[in-house]
Amino acid sequence: MGKLEIDAKNPSLEKVSEQPKSVSSADGTPVALHMETNEEEEGEDDSPIIIQDAGLAVDKVESEDHSIAEREEVSTDSDAVDDLILLGLSQPKKKILRRLGVIYPDDTMKIFWDLFISLVLLVSCFTTPFNLAFPHLEQENQRYLTFTYTMDFLFLIDIFVNFNSAYEGEAYVLIDSRKEIAQTYLRGWFMIDFMAIVPFDLLLSGTSNANSLIRVTRIGKLYKLVKITRLVRLLKIIKQQGKIFNRLNDLFKIGEGFERLLFSLLLFLMLCHFMSCVWIFTADLSVDPNEDDSSGNTNWIMAGEFDAKDVSFLYTTSFYFTVTTITTVGYGDISGVNSTERAICIFLMILGVLFFSFSSGTLTSIITNYEEVNHKLQ
């Protein structure tokens, strides 16, 4: 019925339908098939458009719902913030009071005291080994002895300051409770600080029993070993290292590379000075004045005929020997002549290898970091 109606309305279509089926289009397909294929393709092209429009509509609805939810959350958060502000304004302001008698890290006196005690510690690191090598200087020079005891008194004051100094705990929380400060200090550096100020040599030399034993026996060597306890204060340089370089950085604005280089140079000088004094102390310790030289009772000072030389000559010679040994040069003009001195020489050579490796690694790291910084700046 539908076909007849179309033919009646469109007589021209009858002519098309009356044409033989062999008639083909330009691409070789029959015209009727070509028309049906085009109609199917047009139908297929229309359906995705409808689906795509529906998807866009769904996405638009979802985005509008999401934006509405976000606006509700923002409004809720703003209301909560307003409530907190009003609550904070309604609460009375609390003043942060410092505990009475507690020294805080940002106090001006605390900053100056740290710098001062660090300077005293550096001086002590040079004078303490020197006193070990030349103990007669304290006995003959009253001013020198007074200077030594003055430094001990300053370290005693530093112990009192540490018992009352607030510090930063975990997560940079300031700890100003006296109980926690005392417990932390007692568990930490207190024993080393206390051992550094106890004059064991003065206590032993002041007793009559000790003097009599020193005169009639060979405990005089052990008495000399007691003076080594004063070297414990050298460990305080590890404790004060961070404070020293932090203050220097604040004053002179030095870089990290220069700071490491300065610390390596200072460590090398202190090591050479310390081992030079130990080398002189070893010569004095390994010889018994009650025995003659024929029994092998000799040292490097006697072997080099330096007995009559003054303090400056002995120290310079010992420093020269230490530097040549630690730097693995070793000219051989000075060497150990007894078992104790040879043991010290072995220790110096091992120490020299370790320090050379440490210095090489430090310098390499400094140069590498410097080149990386210049490359980034370029």
XYZ file of C-alpha atoms in Angstrom:
378
model
C 0.000 0.000 0.000
C 2.731 2.373 0.937
C 4.599 1.627 -2.271
C 1.546 2.239 -4.425
C 0.884 5.537 -2.721
C 4.458 6.677 -3.283
C 4.281 5.644 -6.929
C 1.059 7.509 -7.385
C 2.421 10.634 -5.908
C 5.743 10.310 -7.688
C 5.331 8.915 -11.153
C 8.990 9.357 -11.901
C 9.851 6.623 -9.450
C 8.015 4.116 -11.635
C 10.564 4.682 -14.340
C 13.341 4.072 -11.931
C 11.749 0.890 -10.686
C 11.144 -0.294 -14.235
C 14.845 -0.046 -15.058
C 16.712 -3.352 -15.087
C 18.667 -4.374 -11.995
C 21.896 -4.521 -13.976
C 22.071 -0.762 -14.043
C 24.847 0.262 -11.672
C 26.261 3.421 -10.299
C 29.692 4.821 -10.916
C 31.375 2.492 -8.393
C 29.859 -0.609 -9.929
C 27.132 -1.333 -7.346
C 23.468 -1.450 -8.217
C 21.608 1.819 -7.742
C 18.989 0.309 -5.487
C 21.617 -1.310 -3.300
C 23.609 1.899 -3.241
C 20.567 3.863 -2.108
C 19.780 1.345 0.649
C 23.401 1.393 1.817
C 23.373 5.182 2.019
C 20.165 5.101 4.021
C 21.688 2.592 6.476
C 24.865 4.686 6.813
C 22.824 7.796 7.454
C 20.897 5.940 10.141
C 24.120 4.752 11.762
C 25.558 8.262 11.710
C 22.539 9.674 13.490
C 22.561 7.269 16.439
C 26.014 8.147 17.891
C 25.113 11.797 17.820
C 22.088 11.119 19.959
C 24.131 8.972 22.377
C 26.909 11.574 22.568
C 24.416 14.309 23.328
C 22.928 12.172 26.076
C 26.374 11.537 27.547
C 27.172 15.226 27.558
C 23.906 15.902 29.279
C 24.683 13.315 31.950
C 28.188 14.729 32.442
C 26.762 18.213 32.713
C 24.292 17.103 35.362
C 27.032 15.330 37.335
C 29.353 18.362 37.153
C 26.555 20.612 38.371
C 25.888 18.262 41.286
C 29.622 18.147 42.104
C 29.929 21.942 42.008
C 26.901 22.258 44.274
C 28.485 19.797 46.719
C 31.762 21.739 46.635
C 29.953 24.996 47.319
C 28.198 23.365 50.247
C 31.545 22.074 51.625
C 33.188 25.485 51.219
C 30.301 27.159 52.931
C 30.483 24.593 55.730
C 34.258 25.104 56.101
C 33.880 28.877 56.115
C 31.191 28.588 58.767
C 33.494 26.392 60.854
C 36.359 28.877 60.478
C 34.071 31.720 61.485
C 32.991 29.738 64.534
C 36.637 29.112 65.493
C 37.483 32.793 65.067
C 34.551 33.828 67.213
C 35.516 31.203 69.782
C 39.097 32.468 69.814
C 37.970 36.052 70.249
C 35.678 35.094 73.076
C 38.470 33.237 74.933
C 40.861 35.296 77.092
C 44.378 35.626 75.709
C 46.981 33.547 77.546
C 50.422 35.033 78.046
C 53.401 32.752 77.381
C 55.520 33.187 80.508
C 59.118 32.039 80.775
C 60.113 29.956 83.726
C 62.035 31.862 86.339
C 65.735 30.982 86.358
C 65.647 28.987 83.098
C 68.068 30.134 80.393
C 66.508 30.079 76.930
C 68.458 29.563 73.680
C 67.510 32.982 72.279
C 68.717 34.901 75.334
C 71.499 37.341 74.529
C 73.608 36.243 77.487
C 73.216 32.606 76.442
C 74.486 33.380 72.940
C 77.521 35.284 74.248
C 78.222 32.583 76.824
C 78.237 29.869 74.161
C 80.702 31.873 72.097
C 82.892 32.578 75.113
C 82.953 29.001 76.418
C 83.673 27.751 72.890
C 86.696 30.054 72.728
C 87.849 28.841 76.153
C 87.424 25.265 74.974
C 89.561 25.873 71.892
C 92.289 27.387 74.072
C 92.011 24.443 76.450
C 92.413 22.003 73.571
C 95.881 23.455 72.998
C 96.967 24.105 76.588
C 95.870 20.773 78.104
C 98.088 18.549 75.898
C 100.895 21.077 76.353
C 100.640 20.699 80.127
C 100.803 16.939 79.659
C 104.044 17.205 77.681
C 105.691 19.817 79.930
C 104.306 19.399 83.471
C 107.140 21.395 85.013
C 105.729 24.603 83.495
C 102.785 24.549 85.903
C 105.095 23.943 88.847
C 107.569 26.676 87.934
C 105.169 29.326 86.620
C 102.436 30.386 89.037
C 100.637 32.429 86.373
C 100.383 29.427 84.112
C 98.898 27.374 86.942
C 96.405 30.140 87.727
C 95.359 30.244 84.085
C 94.722 26.488 84.106
C 92.561 26.606 87.225
C 90.668 29.606 85.858
C 89.617 27.540 82.856
C 88.531 24.750 85.203
C 86.377 27.243 87.094
C 84.785 28.448 83.836
C 83.931 24.868 82.894
C 82.346 24.463 86.342
C 80.138 27.484 85.635
C 79.252 25.935 82.279
C 77.945 22.839 84.096
C 75.653 25.067 86.149
C 74.492 26.819 82.959
C 73.740 23.486 81.282
C 71.599 22.406 84.247
C 69.444 25.514 83.706
C 69.374 25.810 79.907
C 66.256 25.005 77.914
C 66.747 22.953 74.766
C 64.851 21.829 71.688
C 63.467 18.314 71.921
C 61.776 16.167 69.326
C 59.828 17.987 66.598
C 61.609 21.218 67.661
C 59.565 21.465 70.847
C 61.188 23.739 73.443
C 61.801 21.868 76.698
C 62.039 24.220 79.697
C 61.098 21.854 82.518
C 63.904 21.762 85.071
C 63.333 18.067 85.726
C 63.582 17.113 82.057
C 66.600 19.395 81.552
C 68.452 17.794 84.470
C 67.579 14.242 83.419
C 68.692 14.839 79.836
C 71.975 16.450 80.896
C 72.747 13.727 83.449
C 72.179 11.050 80.813
C 74.264 12.954 78.273
C 77.388 15.085 78.665
C 77.432 15.607 82.427
C 79.930 12.842 83.218
C 82.377 14.065 80.576
C 82.021 17.672 81.737
C 82.545 16.611 85.342
C 85.595 14.457 84.584
C 87.117 17.365 82.678
C 87.226 19.652 85.734
C 88.275 17.195 88.464
C 91.989 17.844 89.220
C 93.035 14.247 89.877
C 96.717 15.164 89.709
C 96.227 17.857 92.354
C 94.318 15.471 94.623
C 96.995 12.799 94.388
C 99.903 15.198 94.784
C 98.307 16.688 97.906
C 98.276 13.447 99.884
C 101.321 12.475 101.918
C 100.852 8.780 101.176
C 100.944 9.424 97.448
C 104.122 11.499 97.778
C 105.880 8.798 99.786
C 104.878 6.093 97.327
C 106.073 8.193 94.420
C 109.454 8.676 96.069
C 110.153 5.057 97.063
C 108.495 3.175 94.198
C 107.970 3.508 90.477
C 104.409 4.774 90.822
C 105.713 8.061 89.495
C 104.931 6.775 85.999
C 101.374 5.994 87.020
C 101.072 9.452 88.514
C 101.983 10.884 85.132
C 99.251 8.782 83.546
C 96.717 10.375 85.874
C 97.265 13.679 84.080
C 95.790 12.102 80.948
C 92.362 12.389 82.584
C 92.457 16.107 81.807
C 92.355 15.209 78.132
C 88.723 14.187 78.592
C 87.770 17.830 78.156
C 88.878 17.550 74.537
C 85.722 15.518 73.935
C 83.745 18.671 74.671
C 84.810 19.984 71.274
C 82.464 17.387 69.748
C 79.641 18.777 71.848
C 80.422 22.407 71.012
C 81.194 21.838 67.321
C 77.671 22.603 66.134
C 77.395 25.701 68.316
C 80.777 27.043 67.201
C 80.081 26.827 63.485
C 76.495 28.000 63.855
C 77.699 31.163 65.589
C 80.449 31.653 63.013
C 77.903 31.239 60.250
C 75.670 33.850 61.871
C 78.543 36.315 62.212
C 80.466 35.827 58.966
C 77.844 34.125 56.723
C 80.226 31.345 55.700
C 79.072 28.651 53.304
C 78.743 24.945 54.001
C 81.772 24.052 51.880
C 84.006 26.607 53.595
C 82.690 25.437 56.961
C 83.678 21.824 56.254
C 87.080 22.916 54.947
C 87.689 25.058 58.027
C 86.683 22.220 60.331
C 89.018 19.778 58.521
C 91.942 22.203 58.816
C 91.219 22.847 62.493
C 90.924 19.117 63.143
C 94.261 18.463 61.437
C 96.061 21.128 63.489
C 94.546 19.877 66.735
C 95.454 16.290 65.873
C 99.067 17.208 65.088
C 99.332 19.302 68.260
C 97.836 16.553 70.400
C 100.080 13.794 69.004
C 103.148 16.052 69.266
C 102.523 16.488 72.976
C 101.838 12.762 73.370
C 105.136 12.022 71.604
C 107.016 14.157 74.137
C 105.029 12.660 77.014
C 105.885 9.152 75.769
C 109.597 9.958 75.855
C 109.292 11.099 79.465
C 107.125 8.126 80.414
C 109.356 5.439 78.898
C 112.487 6.471 80.820
C 113.227 5.752 84.464
C 115.627 8.320 85.920
C 116.880 5.754 88.483
C 118.331 3.483 85.772
C 121.336 4.063 83.530
C 121.350 4.239 79.748
C 123.241 0.946 79.296
C 120.137 -1.163 79.987
C 118.229 0.311 77.047
C 116.703 3.045 79.195
C 116.603 5.672 76.464
C 114.156 7.611 74.313
C 114.110 9.657 71.119
C 115.174 12.803 72.987
C 118.302 11.131 74.342
C 119.029 9.442 71.019
C 118.939 12.782 69.234
C 120.899 14.502 72.008
C 118.082 16.961 72.657
C 118.320 16.774 76.452
C 119.626 20.294 76.895
C 117.212 21.883 74.438
C 114.470 24.236 75.554
C 110.696 23.736 75.400
C 110.204 25.500 72.068
C 112.829 23.347 70.331
C 111.377 20.093 71.683
C 107.840 21.051 70.707
C 108.853 22.159 67.196
C 110.838 18.958 66.645
C 107.986 16.802 67.891
C 105.460 18.689 65.737
C 107.725 18.206 62.719
C 107.923 14.451 63.372
C 104.136 14.188 63.795
C 103.330 16.048 60.568
C 105.797 14.013 58.496
C 104.407 10.764 59.930
C 100.696 11.594 59.577
C 101.170 12.869 56.018
C 103.017 9.578 55.220
C 106.237 11.418 54.261
C 108.479 10.107 57.045
C 112.044 11.351 56.477
C 113.388 8.954 59.097
C 115.640 11.416 60.936
C 113.517 10.937 64.078
C 112.148 7.541 65.070
C 111.161 5.489 68.090
C 113.965 3.787 70.010
C 111.936 1.706 72.501
C 108.809 -0.432 72.438
C 106.485 2.306 73.681
C 107.670 4.829 71.113
C 107.457 2.285 68.285
C 103.858 1.536 69.281
C 103.084 5.251 69.091
C 104.714 5.397 65.647
C 102.529 2.530 64.402
C 99.439 4.280 65.704
C 100.472 7.537 64.017
C 100.971 5.832 60.667
C 97.548 4.150 60.815
C 96.006 7.444 61.891
C 97.722 9.200 59.007
C 96.236 6.819 56.438
C 92.739 7.253 57.886
C 93.027 11.027 58.036
C 94.389 11.211 54.496
C 91.382 9.229 53.243
C 89.006 11.459 55.187
C 90.630 14.644 53.887
C 90.592 13.433 50.285
C 86.911 12.535 50.501
C 86.042 15.866 52.104
C 87.902 17.937 49.511
C 86.389 15.926 46.657
C 82.900 16.463 48.046
C 83.468 20.210 48.486
C 84.779 20.649 44.927
C 81.940 18.555 43.465
C 79.277 20.546 45.295
C 80.923 23.815 44.241
C 80.899 22.779 40.577
C 77.255 21.688 40.788
C 76.254 25.050 42.249
C 78.112 26.941 39.510
C 76.492 24.752 36.854
C 73.017 25.486 38.230
C 73.747 29.222 38.360
C 74.850 29.200 34.724
